C-alpha cells in the first residue's frame, strides 16, 4: 500500500513539473534572444567585460549594454540589442535528481589550480559515473579522476576524487547510452518506483525517445502499473507536442514557412493539451489567410495591368509584375501591405493602385507612391544598384 502511494506521488510530481514547464523553464531565470534562442540561468546586467585597472571610469549615466546569464556549467554574454525578453522568476518546478557518492582518494584536498587544456580527449564516464581526465597545466600533466555527484535534467555536477576541483556539464552533452547505465546504478534498485523516476527524468530533460522506451519497458515488466504508465505516456505526448509547437514557432520566426505549414497540418492530436491544439489551429488559420492574400494579390496585379489597356508603359510594367508574382511568398507579402489595403479604394485609378504595388515592392510599403512613372523609376534605380554591386571591384571605369 505504501509503495503504491509513493508511486502515485511520483506521477503527481510528473504532472506538476510538466504544467510548470509549459512556462519558460530555468534554474533561476531566462534570457530569450530575438532569434529565438534561450539561455537559462541567473540573468545579470553588465557595464563592461573589462575588469581591474583597465576598466573605464563610469559615465555620469550608467548603461548596461551586456546581459550575462550564468548557471552551474557556463556563462553566456549577449549584447542587450539582441535580447528580446528577460525572465527573472525562479522556477519552482520539481525535478528528478540522482545523487551518487564516491569515496575521496589521496590528494583530494589538493587544489588543481587554473585548469588548462586537455592532454587528450576525456574518456567517457563508466556506469558508476567515473572517468579519467588528463590535463596539461604548464609543465604538469596531472591525471584527474572525476566522479559524477549529481544528475538533474539540466546539468550534471562533477567532482575530482583525487584533487579539489568541482565543475559541471550540461546533461544534454552526455550521450544517453552513457547516461542511462549511470541512472540505473544510482540507487542499486530495479523496482518500478526507480524505473519511473528514470522515465520522469528523461521527460524533464526532454529526452523523449529514452522516456518512451522506458515507459514501454515498465508496462511490460510491471503489468500492474499499466494504468499509471498509460497516464505518464499521455503526459509524455503532451510534452512532445509542446516542444514541437515551440520549434515550429522558432522556425516560423526564421522564415521557414513552407516547412512549418506542412508540419502544422500533420501535427498530432492524440493526448495533446487543448491550449496547444488551439495555438496549432490559429497558426494554421494564419497560413490559410496568408495563402488567400497571396492569391488575391496575384489576381489583382493581373487585373490592374489588364485595365491599363494599350498604355505605352505596359512593356515596362509586365516584367516587373511577373517578377513580383513569381517572388511573392509568406516571407515577403508584407511588402505589399499598402497595396492590399488600398486595392479596393475606388478613388484610386488602376495605374495608381498598380503604382502602389510596384513601388512598395522596391522601397517598402511605408514609402509606396501612387504615381506610376515614379514607381517605374524606383525599379530603374534598383537595377542600376544591382548592376553596380555585381560589377567586379577592379572595373573602376564601369562602376
PDB file of N, CA, C and O in Angstrom, residues 31-79:
ATOM      1  N   UNK A  31      16.910  34.298 -20.379  1.00  0.00           N
ATOM      2  CA  UNK A  31      17.069  35.395 -21.333  1.00  0.00           C
ATOM      3  C   UNK A  31      16.780  34.838 -22.722  1.00  0.00           C
ATOM      4  O   UNK A  31      17.431  33.878 -23.154  1.00  0.00           O
ATOM      5  N   UNK A  32      15.819  35.438 -23.383  1.00  0.00           N
ATOM      6  CA  UNK A  32      15.428  34.987 -24.712  1.00  0.00           C
ATOM      7  C   UNK A  32      15.897  36.011 -25.739  1.00  0.00           C
ATOM      8  O   UNK A  32      15.644  37.207 -25.598  1.00  0.00           O
ATOM      9  N   UNK A  33      16.580  35.527 -26.784  1.00  0.00           N
ATOM     10  CA  UNK A  33      17.098  36.414 -27.818  1.00  0.00           C
ATOM     11  C   UNK A  33      16.066  36.616 -28.929  1.00  0.00           C
ATOM     12  O   UNK A  33      15.112  35.852 -29.053  1.00  0.00           O
ATOM     13  N   UNK A  34      16.285  37.623 -29.743  1.00  0.00           N
ATOM     14  CA  UNK A  34      15.359  37.930 -30.828  1.00  0.00           C
ATOM     15  C   UNK A  34      15.349  36.844 -31.900  1.00  0.00           C
ATOM     16  O   UNK A  34      14.386  36.726 -32.647  1.00  0.00           O
ATOM     17  N   UNK A  35      16.431  36.048 -31.966  1.00  0.00           N
ATOM     18  CA  UNK A  35      16.471  34.970 -32.959  1.00  0.00           C
ATOM     19  C   UNK A  35      15.821  33.691 -32.451  1.00  0.00           C
ATOM     20  O   UNK A  35      15.844  32.669 -33.132  1.00  0.00           O
ATOM     21  N   UNK A  36      15.245  33.738 -31.225  1.00  0.00           N
ATOM     22  CA  UNK A  36      14.532  32.581 -30.684  1.00  0.00           C
ATOM     23  C   UNK A  36      15.329  31.740 -29.718  1.00  0.00           C
ATOM     24  O   UNK A  36      14.767  30.907 -29.006  1.00  0.00           O
ATOM     25  N   UNK A  37      16.650  31.916 -29.660  1.00  0.00           N
ATOM     26  CA  UNK A  37      17.467  31.143 -28.736  1.00  0.00           C
ATOM     27  C   UNK A  37      17.188  31.583 -27.304  1.00  0.00           C
ATOM     28  O   UNK A  37      16.902  32.756 -27.035  1.00  0.00           O
ATOM     29  N   UNK A  38      17.279  30.626 -26.372  1.00  0.00           N
ATOM     30  CA  UNK A  38      17.014  30.899 -24.969  1.00  0.00           C
ATOM     31  C   UNK A  38      18.167  30.396 -24.116  1.00  0.00           C
ATOM     32  O   UNK A  38      18.640  29.275 -24.312  1.00  0.00           O
ATOM     33  N   UNK A  39      18.628  31.227 -23.180  1.00  0.00           N
ATOM     34  CA  UNK A  39      19.678  30.841 -22.237  1.00  0.00           C
ATOM     35  C   UNK A  39      19.095  30.865 -20.831  1.00  0.00           C
ATOM     36  O   UNK A  39      18.513  31.864 -20.404  1.00  0.00           O
ATOM     37  N   UNK A  40      19.245  29.747 -20.117  1.00  0.00           N
ATOM     38  CA  UNK A  40      18.705  29.623 -18.770  1.00  0.00           C
ATOM     39  C   UNK A  40      19.799  29.819 -17.739  1.00  0.00           C
ATOM     40  O   UNK A  40      20.933  29.387 -17.928  1.00  0.00           O
ATOM     41  N   UNK A  41      19.448  30.464 -16.642  1.00  0.00           N
ATOM     42  CA  UNK A  41      20.403  30.712 -15.573  1.00  0.00           C
ATOM     43  C   UNK A  41      20.021  31.960 -14.811  1.00  0.00           C
ATOM     44  O   UNK A  41      18.859  32.362 -14.787  1.00  0.00           O
ATOM     45  N   UNK A  42      21.000  32.583 -14.180  1.00  0.00           N
ATOM     46  CA  UNK A  42      20.762  33.812 -13.432  1.00  0.00           C
ATOM     47  C   UNK A  42      21.137  35.010 -14.296  1.00  0.00           C
ATOM     48  O   UNK A  42      22.310  35.196 -14.617  1.00  0.00           O
ATOM     49  N   UNK A  43      20.174  35.839 -14.702  1.00  0.00           N
ATOM     50  CA  UNK A  43      20.493  36.996 -15.549  1.00  0.00           C
ATOM     51  C   UNK A  43      21.095  38.134 -14.730  1.00  0.00           C
ATOM     52  O   UNK A  43      20.683  38.377 -13.592  1.00  0.00           O
ATOM     53  N   UNK A  44      22.073  38.822 -15.295  1.00  0.00           N
ATOM     54  CA  UNK A  44      22.681  39.987 -14.647  1.00  0.00           C
ATOM     55  C   UNK A  44      23.098  40.985 -15.713  1.00  0.00           C
ATOM     56  O   UNK A  44      23.573  40.603 -16.785  1.00  0.00           O
ATOM     57  N   UNK A  45      22.933  42.275 -15.422  1.00  0.00           N
ATOM     58  CA  UNK A  45      23.317  43.330 -16.352  1.00  0.00           C
ATOM     59  C   UNK A  45      24.754  43.765 -16.085  1.00  0.00           C
ATOM     60  O   UNK A  45      25.154  43.926 -14.929  1.00  0.00           O
ATOM     61  N   UNK A  46      25.523  43.978 -17.152  1.00  0.00           N
ATOM     62  CA  UNK A  46      26.927  44.367 -17.020  1.00  0.00           C
ATOM     63  C   UNK A  46      27.195  45.663 -17.781  1.00  0.00           C
ATOM     64  O   UNK A  46      26.646  45.886 -18.854  1.00  0.00           O
ATOM     65  N   UNK A  47      28.070  46.489 -17.184  1.00  0.00           N
ATOM     66  CA  UNK A  47      28.513  47.706 -17.875  1.00  0.00           C
ATOM     67  C   UNK A  47      29.570  47.381 -18.929  1.00  0.00           C
ATOM     68  O   UNK A  47      29.602  47.953 -20.015  1.00  0.00           O
ATOM     69  N   UNK A  48      30.476  46.444 -18.593  1.00  0.00           N
ATOM     70  CA  UNK A  48      31.599  46.119 -19.468  1.00  0.00           C
ATOM     71  C   UNK A  48      32.141  44.743 -19.101  1.00  0.00           C
ATOM     72  O   UNK A  48      31.849  44.223 -18.013  1.00  0.00           O
ATOM     73  N   UNK A  49      32.915  44.158 -20.010  1.00  0.00           N
ATOM     74  CA  UNK A  49      33.587  42.886 -19.719  1.00  0.00           C
ATOM     75  C   UNK A  49      35.007  43.112 -19.218  1.00  0.00           C
ATOM     76  O   UNK A  49      35.707  42.160 -18.872  1.00  0.00           O
ATOM     77  N   UNK A  50      35.434  44.368 -19.162  1.00  0.00           N
ATOM     78  CA  UNK A  50      36.791  44.694 -18.732  1.00  0.00           C
ATOM     79  C   UNK A  50      36.843  44.753 -17.210  1.00  0.00           C
ATOM     80  O   UNK A  50      36.028  45.419 -16.575  1.00  0.00           O
ATOM     81  N   UNK A  51      37.802  44.085 -16.621  1.00  0.00           N
ATOM     82  CA  UNK A  51      37.973  44.060 -15.170  1.00  0.00           C
ATOM     83  C   UNK A  51      39.305  44.693 -14.783  1.00  0.00           C
ATOM     84  O   UNK A  51      40.200  44.841 -15.612  1.00  0.00           O
ATOM     85  N   UNK A  52      39.444  45.032 -13.504  1.00  0.00           N
ATOM     86  CA  UNK A  52      40.722  45.517 -12.993  1.00  0.00           C
ATOM     87  C   UNK A  52      40.985  46.967 -13.340  1.00  0.00           C
ATOM     88  O   UNK A  52      40.087  47.746 -13.654  1.00  0.00           O
ATOM     89  N   UNK A  53      42.280  47.356 -13.313  1.00  0.00           N
ATOM     90  CA  UNK A  53      42.639  48.768 -13.522  1.00  0.00           C
ATOM     91  C   UNK A  53      42.309  49.299 -14.910  1.00  0.00           C
ATOM     92  O   UNK A  53      42.214  50.504 -15.113  1.00  0.00           O
ATOM     93  N   UNK A  54      42.153  48.397 -15.894  1.00  0.00           N
ATOM     94  CA  UNK A  54      41.851  48.849 -17.250  1.00  0.00           C
ATOM     95  C   UNK A  54      40.362  49.140 -17.444  1.00  0.00           C
ATOM     96  O   UNK A  54      39.966  49.628 -18.500  1.00  0.00           O
ATOM     97  N   UNK A  55      39.571  48.864 -16.418  1.00  0.00           N
ATOM     98  CA  UNK A  55      38.140  49.123 -16.538  1.00  0.00           C
ATOM     99  C   UNK A  55      37.908  50.623 -16.666  1.00  0.00           C
ATOM    100  O   UNK A  55      38.423  51.414 -15.878  1.00  0.00           O
ATOM    101  N   UNK A  56      37.150  51.071 -17.682  1.00  0.00           N
ATOM    102  CA  UNK A  56      36.939  52.509 -17.868  1.00  0.00           C
ATOM    103  C   UNK A  56      36.157  53.121 -16.725  1.00  0.00           C
ATOM    104  O   UNK A  56      35.366  52.448 -16.053  1.00  0.00           O
ATOM    105  N   UNK A  57      36.412  54.418 -16.484  1.00  0.00           N
ATOM    106  CA  UNK A  57      35.679  55.128 -15.438  1.00  0.00           C
ATOM    107  C   UNK A  57      34.201  55.181 -15.797  1.00  0.00           C
ATOM    108  O   UNK A  57      33.840  55.368 -16.960  1.00  0.00           O
ATOM    109  N   UNK A  58      33.331  55.025 -14.793  1.00  0.00           N
ATOM    110  CA  UNK A  58      31.898  55.032 -15.088  1.00  0.00           C
ATOM    111  C   UNK A  58      31.430  56.384 -15.605  1.00  0.00           C
ATOM    112  O   UNK A  58      31.923  57.431 -15.202  1.00  0.00           O
ATOM    113  N   UNK A  59      30.487  56.333 -16.530  1.00  0.00           N
ATOM    114  CA  UNK A  59      29.899  57.561 -17.068  1.00  0.00           C
ATOM    115  C   UNK A  59      28.903  58.131 -16.062  1.00  0.00           C
ATOM    116  O   UNK A  59      28.449  57.419 -15.153  1.00  0.00           O
ATOM    117  N   UNK A  60      28.558  59.440 -16.185  1.00  0.00           N
ATOM    118  CA  UNK A  60      27.568  60.020 -15.265  1.00  0.00           C
ATOM    119  C   UNK A  60      26.262  59.237 -15.246  1.00  0.00           C
ATOM    120  O   UNK A  60      25.644  59.069 -14.214  1.00  0.00           O
ATOM    121  N   UNK A  61      25.870  58.760 -16.434  1.00  0.00           N
ATOM    122  CA  UNK A  61      24.676  57.915 -16.524  1.00  0.00           C
ATOM    123  C   UNK A  61      25.123  56.507 -16.881  1.00  0.00           C
ATOM    124  O   UNK A  61      25.658  56.270 -17.956  1.00  0.00           O
ATOM    125  N   UNK A  62      24.944  55.603 -15.945  1.00  0.00           N
ATOM    126  CA  UNK A  62      25.412  54.233 -16.147  1.00  0.00           C
ATOM    127  C   UNK A  62      24.515  53.493 -17.132  1.00  0.00           C
ATOM    128  O   UNK A  62      23.293  53.555 -17.025  1.00  0.00           O
ATOM    129  N   UNK A  63      25.135  52.830 -18.075  1.00  0.00           N
ATOM    130  CA  UNK A  63      24.385  51.999 -19.019  1.00  0.00           C
ATOM    131  C   UNK A  63      24.862  50.557 -18.897  1.00  0.00           C
ATOM    132  O   UNK A  63      25.986  50.297 -18.481  1.00  0.00           O
ATOM    133  N   UNK A  64      23.999  49.645 -19.265  1.00  0.00           N
ATOM    134  CA  UNK A  64      24.307  48.217 -19.165  1.00  0.00           C
ATOM    135  C   UNK A  64      24.050  47.577 -20.528  1.00  0.00           C
ATOM    136  O   UNK A  64      22.961  47.056 -20.781  1.00  0.00           O
ATOM    137  N   UNK A  65      25.041  47.603 -21.416  1.00  0.00           N
ATOM    138  CA  UNK A  65      24.835  47.096 -22.780  1.00  0.00           C
ATOM    139  C   UNK A  65      24.947  45.584 -22.901  1.00  0.00           C
ATOM    140  O   UNK A  65      24.766  45.043 -23.985  1.00  0.00           O
ATOM    141  N   UNK A  66      25.267  44.892 -21.799  1.00  0.00           N
ATOM    142  CA  UNK A  66      25.530  43.447 -21.870  1.00  0.00           C
ATOM    143  C   UNK A  66      24.680  42.719 -20.834  1.00  0.00           C
ATOM    144  O   UNK A  66      24.550  43.162 -19.693  1.00  0.00           O
ATOM    145  N   UNK A  67      24.112  41.608 -21.242  1.00  0.00           N
ATOM    146  CA  UNK A  67      23.468  40.683 -20.305  1.00  0.00           C
ATOM    147  C   UNK A  67      24.367  39.467 -20.124  1.00  0.00           C
ATOM    148  O   UNK A  67      24.878  38.915 -21.102  1.00  0.00           O
ATOM    149  N   UNK A  68      24.569  39.055 -18.875  1.00  0.00           N
ATOM    150  CA  UNK A  68      25.289  37.815 -18.576  1.00  0.00           C
ATOM    151  C   UNK A  68      24.289  36.820 -17.990  1.00  0.00           C
ATOM    152  O   UNK A  68      23.509  37.160 -17.101  1.00  0.00           O
ATOM    153  N   UNK A  69      24.312  35.605 -18.506  1.00  0.00           N
ATOM    154  CA  UNK A  69      23.467  34.529 -17.979  1.00  0.00           C
ATOM    155  C   UNK A  69      24.393  33.438 -17.448  1.00  0.00           C
ATOM    156  O   UNK A  69      25.138  32.827 -18.215  1.00  0.00           O
ATOM    157  N   UNK A  70      24.381  33.236 -16.151  1.00  0.00           N
ATOM    158  CA  UNK A  70      25.286  32.249 -15.540  1.00  0.00           C
ATOM    159  C   UNK A  70      24.488  31.117 -14.919  1.00  0.00           C
ATOM    160  O   UNK A  70      23.404  31.310 -14.372  1.00  0.00           O
ATOM    161  N   UNK A  71      25.029  29.916 -15.036  1.00  0.00           N
ATOM    162  CA  UNK A  71      24.446  28.746 -14.387  1.00  0.00           C
ATOM    163  C   UNK A  71      25.578  27.859 -13.908  1.00  0.00           C
ATOM    164  O   UNK A  71      26.735  28.291 -13.872  1.00  0.00           O
ATOM    165  N   UNK A  72      25.252  26.638 -13.578  1.00  0.00           N
ATOM    166  CA  UNK A  72      26.256  25.773 -12.944  1.00  0.00           C
ATOM    167  C   UNK A  72      27.387  25.382 -13.879  1.00  0.00           C
ATOM    168  O   UNK A  72      28.461  25.001 -13.411  1.00  0.00           O
ATOM    169  N   UNK A  73      27.190  25.477 -15.194  1.00  0.00           N
ATOM    170  CA  UNK A  73      28.230  24.968 -16.096  1.00  0.00           C
ATOM    171  C   UNK A  73      28.711  25.980 -17.137  1.00  0.00           C
ATOM    172  O   UNK A  73      29.652  25.707 -17.876  1.00  0.00           O
ATOM    173  N   UNK A  74      28.118  27.170 -17.192  1.00  0.00           N
ATOM    174  CA  UNK A  74      28.575  28.112 -18.203  1.00  0.00           C
ATOM    175  C   UNK A  74      28.145  29.536 -17.868  1.00  0.00           C
ATOM    176  O   UNK A  74      27.258  29.753 -17.041  1.00  0.00           O
ATOM    177  N   UNK A  75      28.832  30.479 -18.520  1.00  0.00           N
ATOM    178  CA  UNK A  75      28.420  31.875 -18.507  1.00  0.00           C
ATOM    179  C   UNK A  75      28.298  32.338 -19.955  1.00  0.00           C
ATOM    180  O   UNK A  75      29.209  32.110 -20.748  1.00  0.00           O
ATOM    181  N   UNK A  76      27.192  32.968 -20.254  1.00  0.00           N
ATOM    182  CA  UNK A  76      26.942  33.439 -21.611  1.00  0.00           C
ATOM    183  C   UNK A  76      26.766  34.952 -21.566  1.00  0.00           C
ATOM    184  O   UNK A  76      26.047  35.473 -20.708  1.00  0.00           O
ATOM    185  N   UNK A  77      27.440  35.662 -22.492  1.00  0.00           N
ATOM    186  CA  UNK A  77      27.342  37.109 -22.570  1.00  0.00           C
ATOM    187  C   UNK A  77      26.700  37.479 -23.906  1.00  0.00           C
ATOM    188  O   UNK A  77      27.146  37.020 -24.964  1.00  0.00           O
ATOM    189  N   UNK A  78      25.659  38.295 -23.867  1.00  0.00           N
ATOM    190  CA  UNK A  78      24.963  38.691 -25.090  1.00  0.00           C
ATOM    191  C   UNK A  78      24.719  40.193 -25.076  1.00  0.00           C
ATOM    192  O   UNK A  78      24.448  40.786 -24.030  1.00  0.00           O
ATOM    193  N   UNK A  79      24.817  40.850 -26.238  1.00  0.00           N
ATOM    194  CA  UNK A  79      24.511  42.286 -26.316  1.00  0.00           C
ATOM    195  C   UNK A  79      23.033  42.543 -26.017  1.00  0.00           C
ATOM    196  O   UNK A  79      22.170  41.766 -26.433  1.00  0.00           O
TER     197      UNK A  79
END
